[in-house]
PDB file of C-alpha atoms in Angstrom:
ATOM      1  CA  UNK A   1      -8.721  13.290 -74.105  1.00 52.00           C
ATOM      2  CA  UNK A   2      -7.531  12.690 -70.677  1.00 54.00           C
ATOM      3  CA  UNK A   3      -4.137  13.476 -70.424  1.00 57.00           C
ATOM      4  CA  UNK A   4      -0.992  10.614 -69.685  1.00 55.00           C
ATOM      5  CA  UNK A   5      -0.069  11.426 -66.540  1.00 53.00           C
ATOM      6  CA  UNK A   6      -3.890  11.146 -65.465  1.00 53.00           C
ATOM      7  CA  UNK A   7      -3.776   7.811 -67.209  1.00 55.00           C
ATOM      8  CA  UNK A   8      -0.275   6.712 -65.597  1.00 54.00           C
ATOM      9  CA  UNK A   9      -2.007   7.059 -61.632  1.00 54.00           C
ATOM     10  CA  UNK A  10      -5.019   5.645 -62.707  1.00 53.00           C
ATOM     11  CA  UNK A  11      -3.425   3.002 -63.327  1.00 58.00           C
ATOM     12  CA  UNK A  12      -1.295   2.366 -59.964  1.00 61.00           C
ATOM     13  CA  UNK A  13      -3.737   2.004 -57.369  1.00 68.00           C
ATOM     14  CA  UNK A  14      -1.952  -0.477 -55.643  1.00 75.00           C
ATOM     15  CA  UNK A  15       1.724  -1.657 -54.026  1.00 77.00           C
ATOM     16  CA  UNK A  16       4.432  -3.019 -55.755  1.00 86.00           C
ATOM     17  CA  UNK A  17       5.982  -6.321 -53.872  1.00 86.00           C
ATOM     18  CA  UNK A  18       8.693  -4.021 -52.817  1.00 86.00           C
ATOM     19  CA  UNK A  19       6.852  -1.611 -51.643  1.00 86.00           C
ATOM     20  CA  UNK A  20       4.685  -3.658 -49.541  1.00 86.00           C
ATOM     21  CA  UNK A  21       8.214  -5.470 -47.931  1.00 89.00           C
ATOM     22  CA  UNK A  22       9.728  -2.308 -46.890  1.00 88.00           C
ATOM     23  CA  UNK A  23       6.646  -1.188 -45.489  1.00 89.00           C
ATOM     24  CA  UNK A  24       6.680  -4.252 -43.162  1.00 91.00           C
ATOM     25  CA  UNK A  25       9.898  -4.096 -42.909  1.00 89.00           C
ATOM     26  CA  UNK A  26      10.046  -0.669 -40.999  1.00 89.00           C
ATOM     27  CA  UNK A  27       6.920  -1.336 -39.242  1.00 89.00           C
ATOM     28  CA  UNK A  28       8.935  -5.227 -37.677  1.00 86.00           C
ATOM     29  CA  UNK A  29      12.001  -3.100 -37.237  1.00 85.00           C
ATOM     30  CA  UNK A  30       9.807   0.002 -34.657  1.00 83.00           C
ATOM     31  CA  UNK A  31       7.909  -3.007 -33.068  1.00 79.00           C
ATOM     32  CA  UNK A  32      11.476  -5.020 -31.967  1.00 79.00           C
ATOM     33  CA  UNK A  33      12.020  -1.434 -30.726  1.00 78.00           C
ATOM     34  CA  UNK A  34       8.897  -1.106 -28.670  1.00 70.00           C
ATOM     35  CA  UNK A  35       9.039  -4.219 -27.787  1.00 69.00           C
ATOM     36  CA  UNK A  36      11.307  -4.072 -24.203  1.00 71.00           C
ATOM     37  CA  UNK A  37       9.422  -1.037 -23.367  1.00 80.00           C
ATOM     38  CA  UNK A  38       6.589  -2.645 -23.443  1.00 81.00           C
ATOM     39  CA  UNK A  39       7.359  -5.285 -21.272  1.00 83.00           C
ATOM     40  CA  UNK A  40       8.211  -2.603 -18.705  1.00 87.00           C
ATOM     41  CA  UNK A  41       5.155  -1.157 -18.798  1.00 89.00           C
ATOM     42  CA  UNK A  42       3.088  -3.783 -18.451  1.00 89.00           C
ATOM     43  CA  UNK A  43       5.520  -5.506 -15.762  1.00 89.00           C
ATOM     44  CA  UNK A  44       5.068  -2.329 -13.678  1.00 89.00           C
ATOM     45  CA  UNK A  45       1.454  -2.129 -14.140  1.00 90.00           C
ATOM     46  CA  UNK A  46       1.878  -5.227 -12.977  1.00 91.00           C
ATOM     47  CA  UNK A  47       3.049  -4.529  -9.836  1.00 91.00           C
ATOM     48  CA  UNK A  48       1.357  -1.755  -8.905  1.00 91.00           C
ATOM     49  CA  UNK A  49      -1.486  -3.640  -9.479  1.00 92.00           C
ATOM     50  CA  UNK A  50      -0.470  -6.339  -6.498  1.00 93.00           C
ATOM     51  CA  UNK A  51       0.819  -3.201  -4.422  1.00 93.00           C
ATOM     52  CA  UNK A  52      -2.260  -1.793  -4.846  1.00 94.00           C
ATOM     53  CA  UNK A  53      -4.477  -4.891  -3.621  1.00 95.00           C
ATOM     54  CA  UNK A  54      -2.013  -5.477  -0.683  1.00 94.00           C
ATOM     55  CA  UNK A  55      -2.765  -2.244   0.143  1.00 94.00           C
ATOM     56  CA  UNK A  56      -6.992  -1.826   0.259  1.00 95.00           C
ATOM     57  CA  UNK A  57      -6.145  -5.453   1.942  1.00 95.00           C
ATOM     58  CA  UNK A  58      -4.122  -4.174   4.975  1.00 93.00           C
ATOM     59  CA  UNK A  59      -6.027  -0.714   5.123  1.00 93.00           C
ATOM     60  CA  UNK A  60      -9.676  -3.198   4.333  1.00 94.00           C
ATOM     61  CA  UNK A  61      -8.081  -4.894   7.738  1.00 93.00           C
ATOM     62  CA  UNK A  62      -7.519  -2.105  10.012  1.00 92.00           C
ATOM     63  CA  UNK A  63     -10.619  -0.945   9.105  1.00 93.00           C
ATOM     64  CA  UNK A  64     -12.972  -4.142  10.311  1.00 93.00           C
ATOM     65  CA  UNK A  65     -10.388  -4.422  12.888  1.00 91.00           C
ATOM     66  CA  UNK A  66     -11.255  -0.608  13.941  1.00 90.00           C
ATOM     67  CA  UNK A  67     -14.883  -1.105  13.651  1.00 92.00           C
ATOM     68  CA  UNK A  68     -14.941  -5.364  14.956  1.00 91.00           C
ATOM     69  CA  UNK A  69     -12.822  -4.299  17.859  1.00 90.00           C
ATOM     70  CA  UNK A  70     -11.225  -7.196  17.019  1.00 90.00           C
ATOM     71  CA  UNK A  71      -8.041  -8.924  15.435  1.00 90.00           C
ATOM     72  CA  UNK A  72      -7.144  -9.406  12.120  1.00 93.00           C
ATOM     73  CA  UNK A  73      -5.186 -11.253  10.083  1.00 93.00           C
ATOM     74  CA  UNK A  74      -3.395 -10.520   6.866  1.00 94.00           C
ATOM     75  CA  UNK A  75      -1.941 -14.191   5.854  1.00 94.00           C
ATOM     76  CA  UNK A  76      -0.429 -15.721   2.941  1.00 95.00           C
ATOM     77  CA  UNK A  77      -2.389 -18.473   1.767  1.00 94.00           C
ATOM     78  CA  UNK A  78      -2.117 -20.758  -1.131  1.00 92.00           C
ATOM     79  CA  UNK A  79      -6.252 -21.616  -1.462  1.00 91.00           C
ATOM     80  CA  UNK A  80      -7.527 -18.410   0.267  1.00 88.00           C
ATOM     81  CA  UNK A  81      -9.257 -20.367   3.243  1.00 91.00           C
ATOM     82  CA  UNK A  82      -6.031 -21.289   5.194  1.00 90.00           C
ATOM     83  CA  UNK A  83      -3.423 -19.117   5.871  1.00 90.00           C
ATOM     84  CA  UNK A  84       0.007 -20.790   4.938  1.00 89.00           C
ATOM     85  CA  UNK A  85       2.486 -21.976   8.047  1.00 83.00           C
ATOM     86  CA  UNK A  86       5.545 -21.408   5.547  1.00 85.00           C
ATOM     87  CA  UNK A  87       4.810 -17.593   4.695  1.00 83.00           C
ATOM     88  CA  UNK A  88       5.457 -18.091   1.069  1.00 89.00           C
ATOM     89  CA  UNK A  89       3.384 -15.347   0.287  1.00 93.00           C
ATOM     90  CA  UNK A  90       3.766 -16.267  -3.529  1.00 92.00           C
ATOM     91  CA  UNK A  91       0.140 -17.675  -3.690  1.00 92.00           C
ATOM     92  CA  UNK A  92      -1.802 -14.867  -2.400  1.00 94.00           C
ATOM     93  CA  UNK A  93      -2.882 -13.627   0.617  1.00 95.00           C
ATOM     94  CA  UNK A  94      -6.909 -14.140   2.906  1.00 95.00           C
ATOM     95  CA  UNK A  95      -8.083 -11.727   5.373  1.00 96.00           C
ATOM     96  CA  UNK A  96     -10.556 -12.686   8.223  1.00 95.00           C
ATOM     97  CA  UNK A  97     -10.985 -11.336  11.518  1.00 94.00           C
ATOM     98  CA  UNK A  98     -10.232 -13.885  14.200  1.00 90.00           C
ATOM     99  CA  UNK A  99     -12.004 -15.287  17.119  1.00 87.00           C
ATOM    100  CA  UNK A 100      -9.770 -15.827  19.066  1.00 78.00           C
ATOM    101  CA  UNK A 101      -5.967 -15.262  19.711  1.00 75.00           C
ATOM    102  CA  UNK A 102      -3.780 -18.150  17.890  1.00 71.00           C
ATOM    103  CA  UNK A 103       0.281 -17.924  16.880  1.00 78.00           C
ATOM    104  CA  UNK A 104       0.627 -18.415  14.007  1.00 83.00           C
ATOM    105  CA  UNK A 105      -2.876 -17.799  13.026  1.00 83.00           C
ATOM    106  CA  UNK A 106      -5.280 -20.348  11.498  1.00 85.00           C
ATOM    107  CA  UNK A 107      -8.479 -19.235   9.925  1.00 87.00           C
ATOM    108  CA  UNK A 108     -11.031 -21.571  11.625  1.00 86.00           C
ATOM    109  CA  UNK A 109     -14.688 -22.341   9.363  1.00 87.00           C
ATOM    110  CA  UNK A 110     -15.857 -20.506  11.797  1.00 89.00           C
ATOM    111  CA  UNK A 111     -14.021 -17.351  11.809  1.00 90.00           C
ATOM    112  CA  UNK A 112     -15.821 -14.756   8.948  1.00 91.00           C
ATOM    113  CA  UNK A 113     -13.375 -14.537   5.910  1.00 93.00           C
ATOM    114  CA  UNK A 114     -13.192 -10.939   4.564  1.00 93.00           C
ATOM    115  CA  UNK A 115     -11.184 -11.495   1.584  1.00 92.00           C
ATOM    116  CA  UNK A 116      -8.933 -13.131  -0.650  1.00 93.00           C
ATOM    117  CA  UNK A 117      -6.654 -11.995  -3.452  1.00 93.00           C
ATOM    118  CA  UNK A 118      -4.572 -14.496  -5.637  1.00 94.00           C
ATOM    119  CA  UNK A 119      -0.700 -13.113  -7.258  1.00 93.00           C
ATOM    120  CA  UNK A 120      -0.715 -13.666 -11.307  1.00 91.00           C
ATOM    121  CA  UNK A 121       2.194 -15.816 -12.538  1.00 90.00           C
ATOM    122  CA  UNK A 122       5.302 -13.102 -13.123  1.00 90.00           C
ATOM    123  CA  UNK A 123       5.018 -11.805 -10.044  1.00 93.00           C
ATOM    124  CA  UNK A 124       6.662 -12.632  -6.215  1.00 93.00           C
ATOM    125  CA  UNK A 125       5.914 -11.546  -3.023  1.00 93.00           C
ATOM    126  CA  UNK A 126       8.049 -11.399  -0.488  1.00 91.00           C
ATOM    127  CA  UNK A 127       7.547  -9.832   3.527  1.00 92.00           C
ATOM    128  CA  UNK A 128      10.014 -10.138   6.682  1.00 91.00           C
ATOM    129  CA  UNK A 129       6.524 -11.041   8.154  1.00 90.00           C
ATOM    130  CA  UNK A 130       4.746 -14.522   8.338  1.00 92.00           C
ATOM    131  CA  UNK A 131       1.642 -12.771   8.613  1.00 92.00           C
ATOM    132  CA  UNK A 132       0.303  -9.268  10.415  1.00 91.00           C
ATOM    133  CA  UNK A 133      -1.675  -9.089  12.526  1.00 90.00           C
ATOM    134  CA  UNK A 134      -4.693  -5.428  13.066  1.00 89.00           C
ATOM    135  CA  UNK A 135      -5.545  -4.545  16.309  1.00 85.00           C
ATOM    136  CA  UNK A 136      -8.051  -1.840  17.946  1.00 80.00           C
ATOM    137  CA  UNK A 137      -7.271   0.990  19.143  1.00 73.00           C
ATOM    138  CA  UNK A 138      -5.970   0.227  22.594  1.00 72.00           C
ATOM    139  CA  UNK A 139      -3.044  -2.724  20.440  1.00 74.00           C
ATOM    140  CA  UNK A 140       0.076  -1.653  18.493  1.00 77.00           C
ATOM    141  CA  UNK A 141      -0.157  -4.049  14.804  1.00 76.00           C
ATOM    142  CA  UNK A 142       1.890  -5.917  13.395  1.00 78.00           C
ATOM    143  CA  UNK A 143       4.616  -3.769  11.844  1.00 85.00           C
ATOM    144  CA  UNK A 144       6.383  -4.752   8.621  1.00 90.00           C
ATOM    145  CA  UNK A 145       7.421  -4.656   4.964  1.00 92.00           C
ATOM    146  CA  UNK A 146       6.102  -6.422   2.116  1.00 92.00           C
ATOM    147  CA  UNK A 147       7.557  -5.809  -1.660  1.00 92.00           C
ATOM    148  CA  UNK A 148       6.736  -7.377  -4.946  1.00 93.00           C
ATOM    149  CA  UNK A 149       9.157  -8.747  -7.484  1.00 92.00           C
ATOM    150  CA  UNK A 150       9.031  -8.261 -11.555  1.00 91.00           C
ATOM    151  CA  UNK A 151      10.606 -12.182 -11.596  1.00 88.00           C
ATOM    152  CA  UNK A 152      11.945 -11.285 -14.826  1.00 86.00           C
ATOM    153  CA  UNK A 153      13.335  -7.943 -12.918  1.00 85.00           C
ATOM    154  CA  UNK A 154      12.326  -6.005 -15.705  1.00 87.00           C
ATOM    155  CA  UNK A 155      11.552  -3.167 -13.349  1.00 88.00           C
ATOM    156  CA  UNK A 156      12.262  -2.136  -9.706  1.00 88.00           C
ATOM    157  CA  UNK A 157       9.966  -3.730  -6.593  1.00 89.00           C
ATOM    158  CA  UNK A 158       7.138  -2.090  -5.317  1.00 90.00           C
ATOM    159  CA  UNK A 159       6.746  -1.913  -1.651  1.00 91.00           C
ATOM    160  CA  UNK A 160       4.185  -1.579   1.212  1.00 92.00           C
ATOM    161  CA  UNK A 161       5.195  -0.923   4.470  1.00 92.00           C
ATOM    162  CA  UNK A 162       2.819  -0.780   7.240  1.00 91.00           C
ATOM    163  CA  UNK A 163       3.937   1.085  10.275  1.00 89.00           C
ATOM    164  CA  UNK A 164       2.882  -0.107  13.737  1.00 86.00           C
ATOM    165  CA  UNK A 165      -0.190   1.425  13.725  1.00 83.00           C
ATOM    166  CA  UNK A 166      -1.227  -0.580  10.963  1.00 85.00           C
ATOM    167  CA  UNK A 167      -1.153   2.266   8.372  1.00 88.00           C
ATOM    168  CA  UNK A 168       0.032   1.048   4.599  1.00 90.00           C
ATOM    169  CA  UNK A 169       2.256   3.186   2.515  1.00 90.00           C
ATOM    170  CA  UNK A 170       3.625   2.037  -0.647  1.00 88.00           C
ATOM    171  CA  UNK A 171       7.609   3.041  -1.293  1.00 87.00           C
ATOM    172  CA  UNK A 172       9.750   2.219  -4.180  1.00 85.00           C
ATOM    173  CA  UNK A 173      12.025  -0.729  -3.662  1.00 82.00           C
ATOM    174  CA  UNK A 174      15.137   1.597  -3.475  1.00 81.00           C
ATOM    175  CA  UNK A 175      13.672   3.424  -0.177  1.00 79.00           C
ATOM    176  CA  UNK A 176      14.264  -0.057   1.321  1.00 80.00           C
ATOM    177  CA  UNK A 177      17.776   0.434   1.991  1.00 77.00           C
ATOM    178  CA  UNK A 178      18.867  -3.210   1.077  1.00 73.00           C
ATOM    179  CA  UNK A 179      16.776  -3.886   3.998  1.00 71.00           C
ATOM    180  CA  UNK A 180      14.558  -6.028   1.713  1.00 75.00           C
ATOM    181  CA  UNK A 181      15.278  -6.675  -2.277  1.00 77.00           C
ATOM    182  CA  UNK A 182      14.290  -8.479  -5.130  1.00 80.00           C
TER     183      UNK A 182
END
């Protein structure tokens, strides 16, 4: 013989409509509360990825310049083949070994392309130089700052400061003291 309590639990295997609606409403509220922080997290990750890619490109330019005893240029590029003469870094950049000394730099097909990078949507790149040239140990490199900004302004920008020796270092936008701002 079964007890009435066991019979009651056996009949009730699913959720009622009211319980289901309550769970859906609770999950929706939690998702809406987490959405802004998730957007900020994604923006932060995107900016750090771009600064890391820039850091790697500048460091590679410095290393190749020393190794090859040649000038290596990091310049903005739309197509990954030629330098953009306007200094607009928003599309991406190009790293190549320069055979001559053309100013502003323009890559010819004979010059070795080391790397090209395309900037994803939602990220804006600003720089206080139209291009950066890494030279051998005897000469100074082009110093300057490159800033990666979130176009939706959800997070502060990240900057890459390039010293006269060509060494890059990443800093937050606040460390620039307003000299270059998103």
